[in-house]
mmCIF file of C-alpha atoms and ligand atoms in Angstrom:
data_model
loop_
_atom_site.group_PDB
_atom_site.id
_atom_site.type_symbol
_atom_site.label_atom_id
_atom_site.label_comp_id
_atom_site.label_asym_id
_atom_site.label_seq_id
_atom_site.Cartn_x
_atom_site.Cartn_y
_atom_site.Cartn_z
ATOM 1 C CA MET A 186 -37.318 -39.832 -26.622
ATOM 2 C CA LYS A 187 -38.096 -36.528 -28.255
ATOM 3 C CA ILE A 188 -41.598 -34.853 -28.020
ATOM 4 C CA ILE A 189 -42.346 -32.413 -30.860
ATOM 5 C CA THR A 190 -45.586 -30.451 -31.244
ATOM 6 C CA ASN A 191 -44.584 -28.252 -34.151
ATOM 7 C CA PRO A 192 -45.025 -29.812 -37.585
ATOM 8 C CA THR A 193 -42.148 -27.742 -39.182
ATOM 9 C CA GLU A 194 -39.819 -28.956 -36.388
ATOM 10 C CA LEU A 195 -40.913 -32.508 -37.042
ATOM 11 C CA GLN A 196 -40.206 -32.110 -40.733
ATOM 12 C CA ARG A 197 -36.829 -30.685 -40.035
ATOM 13 C CA GLN A 198 -35.771 -33.483 -37.720
ATOM 14 C CA CYS A 199 -37.019 -36.170 -40.110
ATOM 15 C CA LEU A 200 -35.273 -34.584 -43.056
ATOM 16 C CA ALA A 201 -32.023 -34.479 -40.981
ATOM 17 C CA TRP A 202 -32.440 -38.205 -40.201
ATOM 18 C CA ARG A 203 -32.973 -38.984 -43.841
ATOM 19 C CA LYS A 204 -29.924 -36.977 -44.768
ATOM 20 C CA GLN A 205 -27.865 -39.088 -42.317
ATOM 21 C CA GLY A 206 -29.109 -42.203 -44.201
ATOM 22 C CA LEU A 207 -31.454 -43.321 -41.486
ATOM 23 C CA SER A 208 -34.836 -44.863 -42.414
ATOM 24 C CA ILE A 209 -37.996 -43.594 -40.599
ATOM 25 C CA GLY A 210 -40.957 -45.585 -39.475
ATOM 26 C CA LEU A 211 -44.331 -44.187 -38.452
ATOM 27 C CA VAL A 212 -47.175 -45.399 -36.345
ATOM 28 C CA PRO A 213 -50.018 -42.816 -36.500
ATOM 29 C CA THR A 214 -52.429 -42.954 -33.526
ATOM 30 C CA MET A 215 -55.043 -40.781 -31.793
ATOM 31 C CA GLY A 216 -53.390 -41.633 -28.400
ATOM 32 C CA TYR A 217 -54.838 -43.280 -25.370
ATOM 33 C CA LEU A 218 -52.590 -46.045 -26.234
ATOM 34 C CA HIS A 219 -53.486 -49.714 -25.451
ATOM 35 C CA ASN A 220 -51.843 -53.000 -26.209
ATOM 36 C CA GLY A 221 -53.164 -52.800 -29.804
ATOM 37 C CA HIS A 222 -51.192 -49.716 -30.396
ATOM 38 C CA THR A 223 -48.164 -50.959 -28.713
ATOM 39 C CA SER A 224 -48.165 -54.088 -30.815
ATOM 40 C CA LEU A 225 -48.145 -51.679 -33.934
ATOM 41 C CA ILE A 226 -45.113 -50.015 -32.356
ATOM 42 C CA ASP A 227 -43.375 -53.421 -31.777
ATOM 43 C CA ARG A 228 -44.180 -54.295 -35.390
ATOM 44 C CA ALA A 229 -42.655 -51.077 -36.679
ATOM 45 C CA ARG A 230 -39.555 -50.956 -34.479
ATOM 46 C CA PRO A 231 -37.423 -53.514 -36.351
ATOM 47 C CA GLU A 232 -38.350 -51.973 -39.751
ATOM 48 C CA CYS A 233 -36.667 -48.584 -39.313
ATOM 49 C CA ASP A 234 -33.731 -46.757 -37.738
ATOM 50 C CA ARG A 235 -35.970 -43.934 -36.242
ATOM 51 C CA LEU A 236 -39.577 -44.562 -35.180
ATOM 52 C CA VAL A 237 -42.114 -41.695 -34.908
ATOM 53 C CA ILE A 238 -45.393 -42.088 -33.161
ATOM 54 C CA SER A 239 -48.034 -39.464 -33.794
ATOM 55 C CA VAL A 240 -50.526 -38.724 -31.094
ATOM 56 C CA PHE A 241 -53.266 -36.537 -32.632
ATOM 57 C CA VAL A 242 -57.002 -36.604 -32.116
ATOM 58 C CA ASN A 243 -57.707 -35.548 -35.681
ATOM 59 C CA PRO A 244 -60.807 -33.357 -35.604
ATOM 60 C CA ALA A 245 -61.195 -33.558 -39.359
ATOM 61 C CA GLN A 246 -62.263 -37.326 -39.164
ATOM 62 C CA PHE A 247 -65.018 -36.629 -36.595
ATOM 63 C CA GLY A 248 -68.537 -35.747 -37.685
ATOM 64 C CA ALA A 249 -70.502 -32.997 -36.014
ATOM 65 C CA ASN A 250 -72.277 -35.305 -33.556
ATOM 66 C CA GLU A 251 -69.406 -37.629 -32.839
ATOM 67 C CA ASP A 252 -67.179 -38.079 -29.768
ATOM 68 C CA LEU A 253 -64.301 -35.616 -30.632
ATOM 69 C CA SER A 254 -64.622 -33.672 -27.272
ATOM 70 C CA SER A 255 -65.043 -36.747 -25.153
ATOM 71 C CA TYR A 256 -62.475 -38.880 -27.000
ATOM 72 C CA PRO A 257 -60.226 -40.430 -24.207
ATOM 73 C CA ARG A 258 -56.806 -38.826 -23.708
ATOM 74 C CA ASP A 259 -53.777 -39.497 -21.513
ATOM 75 C CA PHE A 260 -50.736 -37.921 -23.040
ATOM 76 C CA GLU A 261 -48.357 -38.752 -20.183
ATOM 77 C CA SER A 262 -49.156 -42.372 -20.277
ATOM 78 C CA ASP A 263 -48.968 -42.394 -24.143
ATOM 79 C CA CYS A 264 -45.472 -41.067 -23.995
ATOM 80 C CA ALA A 265 -44.279 -43.483 -21.321
ATOM 81 C CA LYS A 266 -45.734 -46.409 -23.370
ATOM 82 C CA ALA A 267 -44.276 -45.163 -26.692
ATOM 83 C CA GLU A 268 -40.838 -44.842 -24.984
ATOM 84 C CA ALA A 269 -41.006 -48.227 -23.361
ATOM 85 C CA HIS A 270 -41.679 -49.736 -26.779
ATOM 86 C CA GLY A 271 -38.756 -48.015 -28.346
ATOM 87 C CA ALA A 272 -40.102 -44.904 -30.069
ATOM 88 C CA ASP A 273 -37.577 -42.152 -30.860
ATOM 89 C CA LEU A 274 -40.120 -39.326 -31.158
ATOM 90 C CA VAL A 275 -43.618 -38.573 -30.319
ATOM 91 C CA PHE A 276 -45.434 -35.971 -32.456
ATOM 92 C CA ALA A 277 -48.316 -34.393 -30.707
ATOM 93 C CA PRO A 278 -49.568 -31.319 -32.483
ATOM 94 C CA GLU A 279 -52.462 -28.987 -31.575
ATOM 95 C CA PRO A 280 -55.298 -29.045 -34.130
ATOM 96 C CA GLY A 281 -54.425 -25.494 -35.087
ATOM 97 C CA ALA A 282 -50.908 -26.549 -36.001
ATOM 98 C CA MET A 283 -52.223 -29.108 -38.449
ATOM 99 C CA TYR A 284 -55.149 -27.130 -39.941
ATOM 100 C CA ALA A 285 -54.760 -23.480 -40.641
ATOM 101 C CA ASP A 286 -58.075 -21.464 -40.302
ATOM 102 C CA ASN A 287 -58.127 -21.306 -44.193
ATOM 103 C CA HIS A 288 -57.123 -24.933 -44.695
ATOM 104 C CA ALA A 289 -58.585 -25.836 -48.123
ATOM 105 C CA THR A 290 -56.876 -29.043 -49.324
ATOM 106 C CA TRP A 291 -58.339 -32.521 -48.833
ATOM 107 C CA VAL A 292 -57.357 -35.957 -49.886
ATOM 108 C CA GLU A 293 -59.978 -38.542 -50.369
ATOM 109 C CA ALA A 294 -60.811 -41.867 -52.143
ATOM 110 C CA PRO A 295 -64.646 -41.511 -52.152
ATOM 111 C CA LYS A 296 -65.380 -44.836 -53.934
ATOM 112 C CA LEU A 297 -63.725 -46.905 -51.174
ATOM 113 C CA GLY A 298 -65.654 -44.937 -48.506
ATOM 114 C CA GLU A 299 -69.174 -45.556 -49.869
ATOM 115 C CA HIS A 300 -69.875 -48.502 -47.628
ATOM 116 C CA LEU A 301 -69.171 -49.790 -44.068
ATOM 117 C CA CYS A 302 -67.988 -46.828 -41.782
ATOM 118 C CA GLY A 303 -67.879 -44.347 -44.661
ATOM 119 C CA ALA A 304 -71.629 -44.718 -45.215
ATOM 120 C CA SER A 305 -72.561 -43.563 -41.642
ATOM 121 C CA ARG A 306 -69.434 -41.319 -41.114
ATOM 122 C CA PRO A 307 -69.490 -39.142 -44.239
ATOM 123 C CA VAL A 308 -66.472 -37.013 -43.563
ATOM 124 C CA HIS A 309 -64.437 -39.678 -41.724
ATOM 125 C CA PHE A 310 -62.182 -41.063 -44.428
ATOM 126 C CA ARG A 311 -61.588 -37.620 -46.007
ATOM 127 C CA GLY A 312 -60.207 -36.589 -42.580
ATOM 128 C CA VAL A 313 -58.147 -39.770 -42.229
ATOM 129 C CA CYS A 314 -56.666 -39.583 -45.641
ATOM 130 C CA THR A 315 -55.786 -35.909 -45.325
ATOM 131 C CA VAL A 316 -54.093 -36.240 -41.898
ATOM 132 C CA VAL A 317 -52.250 -39.412 -42.851
ATOM 133 C CA THR A 318 -50.935 -37.834 -46.069
ATOM 134 C CA LYS A 319 -49.739 -34.863 -43.969
ATOM 135 C CA LEU A 320 -48.013 -37.240 -41.590
ATOM 136 C CA PHE A 321 -46.360 -39.081 -44.467
ATOM 137 C CA MET A 322 -45.149 -35.774 -45.888
ATOM 138 C CA LEU A 323 -43.934 -34.506 -42.539
ATOM 139 C CA THR A 324 -42.064 -37.553 -41.524
ATOM 140 C CA GLN A 325 -40.762 -38.912 -44.865
ATOM 141 C CA ALA A 326 -41.469 -42.285 -43.384
ATOM 142 C CA GLU A 327 -40.491 -45.332 -45.589
ATOM 143 C CA THR A 328 -42.695 -47.665 -43.451
ATOM 144 C CA ALA A 329 -45.912 -47.125 -41.672
ATOM 145 C CA VAL A 330 -48.063 -49.692 -39.606
ATOM 146 C CA PHE A 331 -51.803 -49.648 -39.222
ATOM 147 C CA GLY A 332 -54.169 -52.088 -37.546
ATOM 148 C CA GLU A 333 -56.402 -54.307 -39.445
ATOM 149 C CA LYS A 334 -59.294 -53.618 -37.055
ATOM 150 C CA ASP A 335 -59.854 -50.504 -39.245
ATOM 151 C CA TRP A 336 -59.747 -52.630 -42.332
ATOM 152 C CA GLN A 337 -61.464 -50.084 -44.599
ATOM 153 C CA GLN A 338 -59.065 -47.444 -43.369
ATOM 154 C CA LEU A 339 -56.126 -49.604 -44.358
ATOM 155 C CA ALA A 340 -57.632 -50.465 -47.746
ATOM 156 C CA ILE A 341 -58.214 -46.803 -48.467
ATOM 157 C CA LEU A 342 -54.728 -45.783 -47.334
ATOM 158 C CA ARG A 343 -53.173 -48.573 -49.537
ATOM 159 C CA ARG A 344 -55.051 -47.119 -52.480
ATOM 160 C CA LEU A 345 -54.042 -43.542 -51.655
ATOM 161 C CA VAL A 346 -50.373 -44.561 -51.426
ATOM 162 C CA ARG A 347 -50.596 -46.464 -54.788
ATOM 163 C CA ASP A 348 -52.601 -43.672 -56.626
ATOM 164 C CA LEU A 349 -50.453 -40.783 -55.352
ATOM 165 C CA ASN A 350 -47.149 -42.752 -55.804
ATOM 166 C CA ILE A 351 -46.248 -42.060 -52.216
ATOM 167 C CA PRO A 352 -42.845 -43.747 -51.578
ATOM 168 C CA ILE A 353 -43.987 -45.611 -48.325
ATOM 169 C CA ARG A 354 -44.595 -49.279 -47.455
ATOM 170 C CA LEU A 355 -47.805 -49.913 -45.447
ATOM 171 C CA ILE A 356 -47.858 -52.859 -43.097
ATOM 172 C CA GLY A 357 -51.182 -54.120 -41.820
ATOM 173 C CA HIS A 358 -51.103 -55.659 -38.339
ATOM 174 C CA PRO A 359 -53.669 -58.250 -37.114
ATOM 175 C CA ILE A 360 -56.336 -57.138 -34.592
ATOM 176 C CA VAL A 361 -55.266 -57.481 -31.003
ATOM 177 C CA ARG A 362 -57.998 -58.872 -28.590
ATOM 178 C CA GLU A 363 -58.834 -59.140 -25.028
ATOM 179 C CA GLU A 364 -58.764 -62.744 -23.800
ATOM 180 C CA ASP A 365 -62.552 -62.996 -24.293
ATOM 181 C CA GLY A 366 -62.185 -61.924 -27.858
ATOM 182 C CA LEU A 367 -63.228 -58.170 -27.767
ATOM 183 C CA ALA A 368 -61.008 -56.242 -30.123
ATOM 184 C CA LEU A 369 -58.947 -53.644 -28.334
ATOM 185 C CA SER A 370 -60.186 -50.020 -28.923
ATOM 186 C CA SER A 371 -59.648 -46.776 -27.051
ATOM 187 C CA ARG A 372 -63.466 -46.500 -27.194
ATOM 188 C CA ASN A 373 -63.861 -49.634 -25.064
ATOM 189 C CA ALA A 374 -63.222 -47.247 -22.139
ATOM 190 C CA TYR A 375 -66.847 -46.008 -22.766
ATOM 191 C CA LEU A 376 -68.449 -49.275 -22.125
ATOM 192 C CA THR A 377 -70.551 -49.808 -18.896
ATOM 193 C CA GLY A 378 -70.088 -53.149 -17.029
ATOM 194 C CA VAL A 379 -73.179 -54.763 -18.713
ATOM 195 C CA GLU A 380 -72.016 -53.600 -22.198
ATOM 196 C CA ARG A 381 -68.463 -54.803 -21.660
ATOM 197 C CA ALA A 382 -69.850 -58.264 -20.567
ATOM 198 C CA ALA A 383 -71.844 -58.529 -23.847
ATOM 199 C CA ALA A 384 -69.306 -56.963 -26.182
ATOM 200 C CA PRO A 385 -67.293 -60.166 -26.826
ATOM 201 C CA ASN A 386 -70.390 -61.479 -28.600
ATOM 202 C CA ILE A 387 -69.453 -59.190 -31.521
ATOM 203 C CA ARG A 388 -66.498 -61.401 -32.241
ATOM 204 C CA LYS A 389 -68.379 -64.679 -31.377
ATOM 205 C CA GLY A 390 -70.979 -63.902 -33.930
ATOM 206 C CA LEU A 391 -68.331 -63.290 -36.591
ATOM 207 C CA LEU A 392 -66.649 -66.586 -35.784
ATOM 208 C CA LYS A 393 -69.926 -68.366 -36.167
ATOM 209 C CA LEU A 394 -70.524 -66.650 -39.459
ATOM 210 C CA ALA A 395 -66.993 -67.772 -40.684
ATOM 211 C CA GLY A 396 -67.995 -71.304 -39.573
ATOM 212 C CA LYS A 397 -71.066 -71.164 -41.791
ATOM 213 C CA VAL A 398 -68.863 -70.136 -44.665
ATOM 214 C CA ARG A 399 -66.577 -73.015 -43.915
ATOM 215 C CA GLU A 400 -69.474 -75.328 -43.996
ATOM 216 C CA GLY A 401 -70.328 -74.101 -47.506
ATOM 217 C CA GLU A 402 -72.863 -71.206 -47.151
ATOM 218 C CA ARG A 403 -71.864 -68.660 -49.789
ATOM 219 C CA ASP A 404 -74.987 -66.383 -49.931
ATOM 220 C CA ALA A 405 -74.136 -63.012 -48.365
ATOM 221 C CA GLU A 406 -77.812 -62.176 -47.594
ATOM 222 C CA THR A 407 -78.230 -65.482 -45.646
ATOM 223 C CA LEU A 408 -75.078 -64.902 -43.835
ATOM 224 C CA LYS A 409 -75.967 -61.347 -42.898
ATOM 225 C CA ARG A 410 -79.453 -62.474 -41.828
ATOM 226 C CA PHE A 411 -77.810 -65.097 -39.618
ATOM 227 C CA LEU A 412 -75.540 -62.559 -37.887
ATOM 228 C CA THR A 413 -78.391 -60.074 -37.402
ATOM 229 C CA GLU A 414 -80.297 -62.640 -35.538
ATOM 230 C CA GLU A 415 -77.328 -63.703 -33.548
ATOM 231 C CA TYR A 416 -76.693 -60.107 -32.399
ATOM 232 C CA ALA A 417 -80.388 -59.507 -31.642
ATOM 233 C CA ALA A 418 -80.142 -62.450 -29.196
ATOM 234 C CA ALA A 419 -76.704 -61.904 -27.754
ATOM 235 C CA LEU A 420 -76.366 -58.122 -27.905
ATOM 236 C CA PRO A 421 -79.865 -56.817 -26.970
ATOM 237 C CA MET A 422 -78.389 -53.484 -25.981
ATOM 238 C CA GLY A 423 -76.409 -53.055 -29.183
ATOM 239 C CA VAL A 424 -77.635 -51.113 -32.162
ATOM 240 C CA VAL A 425 -76.241 -52.491 -35.316
ATOM 241 C CA ASP A 426 -74.887 -49.834 -37.618
ATOM 242 C CA TYR A 427 -74.028 -52.275 -40.382
ATOM 243 C CA ILE A 428 -73.310 -55.954 -40.969
ATOM 244 C CA GLU A 429 -71.724 -56.277 -44.349
ATOM 245 C CA ILE A 430 -69.807 -58.708 -46.538
ATOM 246 C CA VAL A 431 -67.464 -57.012 -48.924
ATOM 247 C CA ASP A 432 -64.686 -57.343 -51.249
ATOM 248 C CA PRO A 433 -61.601 -56.840 -49.005
ATOM 249 C CA ASP A 434 -59.840 -54.458 -51.474
ATOM 250 C CA GLU A 435 -62.622 -52.622 -53.091
ATOM 251 C CA ILE A 436 -64.844 -52.494 -49.928
ATOM 252 C CA SER A 437 -67.924 -53.047 -52.115
ATOM 253 C CA PRO A 438 -70.633 -55.542 -51.079
ATOM 254 C CA VAL A 439 -70.636 -59.040 -52.593
ATOM 255 C CA GLU A 440 -73.748 -61.091 -53.155
ATOM 256 C CA THR A 441 -71.986 -64.469 -53.225
ATOM 257 C CA ILE A 442 -68.743 -65.392 -51.708
ATOM 258 C CA ALA A 443 -66.787 -66.679 -54.676
ATOM 259 C CA ARG A 444 -63.466 -65.662 -53.451
ATOM 260 C CA ASN A 445 -62.005 -64.234 -50.210
ATOM 261 C CA ALA A 446 -64.361 -61.667 -48.625
ATOM 262 C CA LEU A 447 -64.525 -59.585 -45.483
ATOM 263 C CA ALA A 448 -67.344 -59.694 -43.028
ATOM 264 C CA ALA A 449 -67.309 -56.304 -41.208
ATOM 265 C CA VAL A 450 -69.647 -54.947 -38.390
ATOM 266 C CA ALA A 451 -70.215 -51.822 -36.514
ATOM 267 C CA VAL A 452 -72.361 -51.915 -33.299
ATOM 268 C CA GLN A 453 -73.227 -49.072 -31.224
ATOM 269 C CA MET A 454 -73.069 -50.182 -27.483
ATOM 270 C CA GLY A 455 -74.229 -47.050 -25.393
ATOM 271 C CA LYS A 456 -71.657 -44.428 -26.040
ATOM 272 C CA ALA A 457 -69.128 -46.750 -27.763
ATOM 273 C CA ARG A 458 -69.252 -47.473 -31.446
ATOM 274 C CA LEU A 459 -67.409 -50.799 -31.778
ATOM 275 C CA ILE A 460 -66.104 -52.158 -35.128
ATOM 276 C CA ASP A 461 -64.796 -55.601 -35.890
ATOM 277 C CA ASN A 462 -64.182 -57.854 -38.950
ATOM 278 C CA ILE A 463 -63.165 -61.262 -40.090
ATOM 279 C CA LEU A 464 -61.655 -62.351 -43.376
ATOM 280 C CA LEU A 465 -63.626 -65.171 -44.891
ATOM 281 C CA GLU A 466 -61.150 -67.259 -46.858
ATOM 282 C CA VAL A 467 -62.640 -69.760 -49.429
HETATM 283 O O1 PAF B 139 -56.683 -45.311 -36.854
HETATM 284 C C1 PAF B 139 -56.460 -44.227 -36.177
HETATM 285 O O2 PAF B 139 -56.321 -44.064 -35.022
HETATM 286 C C2 PAF B 139 -56.623 -42.866 -36.990
HETATM 287 O O3 PAF B 139 -57.674 -42.991 -37.989
HETATM 288 C C3 PAF B 139 -55.339 -42.373 -37.550
HETATM 289 C C4 PAF B 139 -54.904 -43.370 -38.644
HETATM 290 C C5 PAF B 139 -54.324 -42.220 -36.511
HETATM 291 C C6 PAF B 139 -55.586 -41.036 -38.261
HETATM 292 O O4 PAF B 139 -56.074 -39.997 -37.455
#
């Protein structure tokens, strides 16, 4: 498996593969790979001839008071896992190689970033869209795989690819969970023992909410109030950032669940900001 840190070198390698008629797959990550990431790699592997994993903690998607400097990193272990799951190349640039001092070009889809994570992380999706567009251009990938835990991110990237006619197919991969239901996240490493023990209640609350929808409840306010009360009881140390019910494509709040909707939450548990979601199918 190759390791490349220079964007131009990555581009040259990928263009050479394309000239040989080889298809390229991409799994963008910020490293500290866990089973959620490796399931994305496993999903991508049969889709392409050459598989690129990017490992880059993208500074542009972190706000001023967020966890950029403390974000967990373990590059050696990332490379070992990427290789064990069949990656051909790990791309791990330094921030300066991706963003020149006078970097001035941004990609964004602001309408889809008005709610959920975009509301409390104003620069986040602009940073994601910009770095992912750069990765698409550098790798010339025909397929890229993203996790559905970051549902809003995936919805925005799907729109970006459509709107900018980028010739790539995006595959969304279901959330991978611990046995007790907690969604896998690199940020779970921040949880204390007490927080970790309570964190599965994020998922449990979402499942109960989906149960209410199955029983016929359609009013979004009633459902959100229900989940707020659940979390107050089951996650006393959690600070809810949002509990929202949105259109799954437009990421805009719905008042009544008339067709499929997405319930999405973000809860700050100590140092860890945890997100999760569930599709409400009606
Ligand atoms: O989902 C992530 O880990 C990041 O947002 C991504 C897509 C790798 C862009 O930095």
